[in-house]
Tab-separated table of C-alpha atoms in Angstrom:
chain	number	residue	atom	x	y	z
A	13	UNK	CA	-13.889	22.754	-4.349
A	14	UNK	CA	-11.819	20.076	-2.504
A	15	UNK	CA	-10.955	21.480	0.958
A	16	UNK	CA	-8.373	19.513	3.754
A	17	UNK	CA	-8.401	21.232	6.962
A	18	UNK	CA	-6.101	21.176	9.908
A	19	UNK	CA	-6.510	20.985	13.853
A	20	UNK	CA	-4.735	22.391	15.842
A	21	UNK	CA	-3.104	25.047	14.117
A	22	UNK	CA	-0.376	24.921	16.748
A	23	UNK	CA	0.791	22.567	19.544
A	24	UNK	CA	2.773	23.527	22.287
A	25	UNK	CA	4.110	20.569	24.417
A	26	UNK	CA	6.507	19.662	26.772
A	27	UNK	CA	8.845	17.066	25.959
A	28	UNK	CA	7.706	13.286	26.489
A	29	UNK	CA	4.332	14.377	26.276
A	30	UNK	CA	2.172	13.104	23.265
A	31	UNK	CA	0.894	15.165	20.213
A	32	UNK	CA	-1.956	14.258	17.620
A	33	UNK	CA	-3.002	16.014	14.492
A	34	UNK	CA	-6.269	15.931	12.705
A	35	UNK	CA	-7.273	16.070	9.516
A	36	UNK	CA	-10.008	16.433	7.612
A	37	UNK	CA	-11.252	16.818	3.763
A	38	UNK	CA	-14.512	17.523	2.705
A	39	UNK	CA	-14.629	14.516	0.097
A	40	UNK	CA	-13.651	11.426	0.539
A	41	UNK	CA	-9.728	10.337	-0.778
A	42	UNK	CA	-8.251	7.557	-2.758
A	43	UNK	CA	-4.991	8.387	-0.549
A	44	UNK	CA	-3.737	11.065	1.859
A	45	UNK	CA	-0.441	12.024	2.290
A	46	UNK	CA	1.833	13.376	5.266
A	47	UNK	CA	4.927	15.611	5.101
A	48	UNK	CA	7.609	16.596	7.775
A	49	UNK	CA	8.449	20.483	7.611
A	50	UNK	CA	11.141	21.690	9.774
A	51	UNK	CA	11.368	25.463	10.773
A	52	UNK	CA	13.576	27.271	7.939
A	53	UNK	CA	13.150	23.966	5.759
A	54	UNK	CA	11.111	22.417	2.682
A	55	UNK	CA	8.226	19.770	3.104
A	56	UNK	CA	9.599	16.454	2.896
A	57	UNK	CA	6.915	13.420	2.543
A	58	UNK	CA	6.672	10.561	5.714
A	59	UNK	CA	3.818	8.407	4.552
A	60	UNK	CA	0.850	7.506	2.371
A	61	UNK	CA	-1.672	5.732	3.641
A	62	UNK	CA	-4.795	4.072	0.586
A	63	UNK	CA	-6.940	1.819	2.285
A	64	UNK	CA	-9.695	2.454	4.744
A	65	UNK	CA	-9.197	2.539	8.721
A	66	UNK	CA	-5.189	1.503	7.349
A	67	UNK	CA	-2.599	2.161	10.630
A	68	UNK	CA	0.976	2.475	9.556
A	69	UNK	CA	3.782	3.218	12.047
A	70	UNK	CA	7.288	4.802	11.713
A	71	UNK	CA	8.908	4.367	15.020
A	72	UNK	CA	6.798	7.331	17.295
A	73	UNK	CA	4.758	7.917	14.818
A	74	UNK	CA	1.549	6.341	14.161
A	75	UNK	CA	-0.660	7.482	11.159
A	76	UNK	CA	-4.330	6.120	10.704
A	77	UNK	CA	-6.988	6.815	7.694
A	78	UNK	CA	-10.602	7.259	9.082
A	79	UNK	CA	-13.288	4.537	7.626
A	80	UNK	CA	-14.845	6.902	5.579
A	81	UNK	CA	-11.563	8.061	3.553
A	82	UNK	CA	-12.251	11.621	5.006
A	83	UNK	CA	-10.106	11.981	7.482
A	84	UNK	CA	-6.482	11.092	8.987
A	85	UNK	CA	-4.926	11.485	12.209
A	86	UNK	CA	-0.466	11.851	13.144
A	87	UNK	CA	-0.074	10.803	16.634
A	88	UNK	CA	3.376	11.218	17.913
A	89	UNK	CA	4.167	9.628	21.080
A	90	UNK	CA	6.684	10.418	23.737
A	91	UNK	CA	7.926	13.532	21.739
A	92	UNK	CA	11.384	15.000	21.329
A	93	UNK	CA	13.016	18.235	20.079
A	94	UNK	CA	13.658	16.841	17.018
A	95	UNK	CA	10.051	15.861	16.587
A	96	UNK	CA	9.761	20.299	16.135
A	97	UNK	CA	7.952	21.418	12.632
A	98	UNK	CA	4.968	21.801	10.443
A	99	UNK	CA	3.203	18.500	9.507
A	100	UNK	CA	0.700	18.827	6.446
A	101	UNK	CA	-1.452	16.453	5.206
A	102	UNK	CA	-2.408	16.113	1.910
A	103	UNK	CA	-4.930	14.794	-0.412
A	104	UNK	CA	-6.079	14.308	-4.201
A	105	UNK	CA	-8.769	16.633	-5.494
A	106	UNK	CA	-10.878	15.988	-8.615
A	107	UNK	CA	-8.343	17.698	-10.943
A	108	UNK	CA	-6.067	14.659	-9.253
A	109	UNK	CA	-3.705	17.817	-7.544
A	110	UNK	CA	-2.292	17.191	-4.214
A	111	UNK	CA	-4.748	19.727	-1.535
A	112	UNK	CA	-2.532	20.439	1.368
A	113	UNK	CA	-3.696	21.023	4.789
A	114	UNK	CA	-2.943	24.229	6.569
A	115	UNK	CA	-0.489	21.977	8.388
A	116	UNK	CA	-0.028	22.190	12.126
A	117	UNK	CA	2.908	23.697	13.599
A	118	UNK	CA	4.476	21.324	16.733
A	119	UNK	CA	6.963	23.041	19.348
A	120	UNK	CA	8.383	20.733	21.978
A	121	UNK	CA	9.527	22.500	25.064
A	122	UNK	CA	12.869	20.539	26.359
B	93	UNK	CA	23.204	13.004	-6.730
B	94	UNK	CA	19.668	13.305	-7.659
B	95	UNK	CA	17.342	15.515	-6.683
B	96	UNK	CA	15.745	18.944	-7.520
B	97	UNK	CA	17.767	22.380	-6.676
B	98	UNK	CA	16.458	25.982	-6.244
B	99	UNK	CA	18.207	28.629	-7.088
B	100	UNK	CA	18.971	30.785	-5.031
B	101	UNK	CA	18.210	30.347	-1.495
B	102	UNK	CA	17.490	34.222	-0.971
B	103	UNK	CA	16.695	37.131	-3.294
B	104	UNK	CA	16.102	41.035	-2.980
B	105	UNK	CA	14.428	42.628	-5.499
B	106	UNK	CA	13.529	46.194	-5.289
B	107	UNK	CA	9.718	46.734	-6.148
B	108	UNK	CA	8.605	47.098	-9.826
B	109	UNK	CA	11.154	44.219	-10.665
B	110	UNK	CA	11.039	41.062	-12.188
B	111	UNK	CA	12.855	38.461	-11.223
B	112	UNK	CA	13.205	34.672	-11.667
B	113	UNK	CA	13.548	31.796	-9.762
B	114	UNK	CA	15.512	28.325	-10.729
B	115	UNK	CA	13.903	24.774	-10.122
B	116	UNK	CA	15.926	22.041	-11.840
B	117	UNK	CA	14.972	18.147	-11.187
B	118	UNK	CA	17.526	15.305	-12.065
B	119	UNK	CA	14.199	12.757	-11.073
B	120	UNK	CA	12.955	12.742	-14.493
B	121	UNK	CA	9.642	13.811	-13.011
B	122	UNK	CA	6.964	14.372	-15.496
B	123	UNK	CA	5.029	16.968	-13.741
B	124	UNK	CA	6.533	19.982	-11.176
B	125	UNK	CA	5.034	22.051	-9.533
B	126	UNK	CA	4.746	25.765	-7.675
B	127	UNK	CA	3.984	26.966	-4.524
B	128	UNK	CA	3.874	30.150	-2.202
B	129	UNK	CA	4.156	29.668	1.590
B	130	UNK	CA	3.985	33.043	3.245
B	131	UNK	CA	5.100	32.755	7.594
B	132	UNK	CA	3.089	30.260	9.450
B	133	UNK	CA	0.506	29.432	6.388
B	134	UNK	CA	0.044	26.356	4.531
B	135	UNK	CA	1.455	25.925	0.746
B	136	UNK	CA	-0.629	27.708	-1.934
B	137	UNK	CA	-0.163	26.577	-5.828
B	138	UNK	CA	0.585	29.016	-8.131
B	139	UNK	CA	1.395	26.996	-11.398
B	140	UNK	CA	1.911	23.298	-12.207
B	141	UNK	CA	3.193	21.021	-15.156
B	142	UNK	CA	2.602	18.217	-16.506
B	143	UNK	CA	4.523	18.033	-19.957
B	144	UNK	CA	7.152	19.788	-21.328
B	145	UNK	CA	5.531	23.316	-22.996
B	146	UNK	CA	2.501	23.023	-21.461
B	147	UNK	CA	1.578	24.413	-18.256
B	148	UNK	CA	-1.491	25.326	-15.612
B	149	UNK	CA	-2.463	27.666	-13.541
B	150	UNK	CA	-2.883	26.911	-10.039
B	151	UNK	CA	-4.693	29.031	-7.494
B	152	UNK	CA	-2.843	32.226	-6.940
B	153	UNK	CA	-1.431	32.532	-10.655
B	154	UNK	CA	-1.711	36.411	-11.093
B	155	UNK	CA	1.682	38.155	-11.106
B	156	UNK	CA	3.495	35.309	-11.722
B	157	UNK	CA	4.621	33.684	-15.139
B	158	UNK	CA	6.369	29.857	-16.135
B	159	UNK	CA	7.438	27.848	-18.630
B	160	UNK	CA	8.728	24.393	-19.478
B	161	UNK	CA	10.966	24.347	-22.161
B	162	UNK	CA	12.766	21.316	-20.886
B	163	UNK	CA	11.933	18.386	-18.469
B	164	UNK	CA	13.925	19.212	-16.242
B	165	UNK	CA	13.923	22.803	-15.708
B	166	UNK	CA	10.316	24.921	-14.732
B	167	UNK	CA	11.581	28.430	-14.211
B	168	UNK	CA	9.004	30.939	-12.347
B	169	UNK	CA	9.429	34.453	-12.799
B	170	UNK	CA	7.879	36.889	-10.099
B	171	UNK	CA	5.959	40.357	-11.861
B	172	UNK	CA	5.909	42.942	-10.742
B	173	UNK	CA	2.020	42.904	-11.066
B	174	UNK	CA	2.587	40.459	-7.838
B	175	UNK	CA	1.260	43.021	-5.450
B	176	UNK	CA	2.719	40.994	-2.338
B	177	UNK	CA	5.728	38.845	-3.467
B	178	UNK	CA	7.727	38.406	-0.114
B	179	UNK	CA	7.261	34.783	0.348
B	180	UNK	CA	9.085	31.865	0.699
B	181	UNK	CA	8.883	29.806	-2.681
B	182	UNK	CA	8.614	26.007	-2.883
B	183	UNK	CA	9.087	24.154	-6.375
B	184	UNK	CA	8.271	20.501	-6.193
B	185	UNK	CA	7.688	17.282	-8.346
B	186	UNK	CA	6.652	13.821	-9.284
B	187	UNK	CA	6.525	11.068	-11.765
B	188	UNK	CA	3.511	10.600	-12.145
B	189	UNK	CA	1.427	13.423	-14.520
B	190	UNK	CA	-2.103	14.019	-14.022
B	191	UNK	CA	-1.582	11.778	-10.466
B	192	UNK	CA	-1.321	12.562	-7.127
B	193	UNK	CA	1.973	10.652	-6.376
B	194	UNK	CA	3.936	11.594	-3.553
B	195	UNK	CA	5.594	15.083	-4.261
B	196	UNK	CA	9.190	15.946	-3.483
B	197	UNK	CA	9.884	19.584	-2.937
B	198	UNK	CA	12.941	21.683	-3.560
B	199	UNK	CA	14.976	23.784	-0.398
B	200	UNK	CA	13.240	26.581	-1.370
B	201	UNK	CA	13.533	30.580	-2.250
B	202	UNK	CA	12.714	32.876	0.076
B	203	UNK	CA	12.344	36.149	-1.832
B	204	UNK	CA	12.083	39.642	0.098
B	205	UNK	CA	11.000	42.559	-1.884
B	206	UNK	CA	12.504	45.805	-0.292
């Protein structure tokens, strides 16, 4: 079945420093999703992105789709404290589910 | 104030119990949606549904039980077949059934068996 991997598992940075996420599904996607957890919290969705080699941006955040569909990238620049959490990516299997990502977990050193 | 609520935000349950957890959407949301998240992991489905009285399983069904009696309400009950239940549980939901829309997730249950 569908898989959607996640690299790194965890980031440690130091604040101001920049951050990137990968990810990666082993077929290709009509759309993949990103969600925002916080430590203690629920997931809570940031952006989809549906066309290939799209770029969206949401302030720090910049979110790209690879050519292929396959994969997707979170780059966070300059980050903050309150940039701290899990961000998961997900993407539509065959059965048309949402696959999540492992999700990689971002701590930001003051 | 809409939105989807879980009920309640921590449970203890002694082993060899059953218990059930709340999810109630005011989205009208077709389809909702269970998952397990155990510390540091990703989100694991257990069951989903798309229609009132009619439900799936997901990948880690066994020891667990739903139903969907109403729209808004998909109730999941822990077993105590559910060799490993401590776990933080996530209900979520979206409008569209049968398509990967963009899913919003309740605050969560974070059950501790003792």
């Amino acid at each position: 079945g569908q898989q959607v991997m996640q690299i790194p598992q965890y980031q440690h940075v130091q604040e101001g420093e920049d951050f990137t996420t990968y990810c990666n599904s082993s077929t290709t996607l009509s759309n993949i999703q990103w969600y925002k957890q916080r430590p203690g919290g629920h997931p809570v969705f940031l952006i989809q992105l549906v066309k290939s080699g799209e770029v969206k941006k949401q302030k720090r955040l910049t979110f790209q789709f690879g050519e292929a569909k396959k994969n997707s990238s979170l780059h966070i620049t300059a980050t903050q404290t309150t940039d701290v959490g899990t961000y998961f990516c997900a993407g539509p299997n065959a059965g048309n589910m949402l696959t999540f990502g492992g999700g990689t977990r971002l701590m930001v050193k003051p | 104030d809409g939105g989807i609520t879980q009920s309640p935000k921590y449970l203890f349950r002694k082993e060899g119990q059953n218990v059930t957890l709340s999810c109630e959407q005011n989205l009208n949301h077709d389809a909702m949606y269970w998952y397990r998240q155990d510390p540091g992991q990703g989100l694991r489905l257990i069951y989903y549904s798309q229609i009132v009285n009619d439900f799936q399983k997901g990948d880690i069904a066994e020891g667990y039980s739903v139903s969907r009696e109403k729209k808004e309400s998909f109730p999941l009950t822990v077993t105590s077949a559910q060799k490993n239940p401590t776990a933080f549980y996530l209900c979520a939901s979206n409008s569209l059934a049968g398509s990967a829309d963009t899913q919003y997730f309740g605050p969560g249950t974070r059950l501790t068996v003792l």
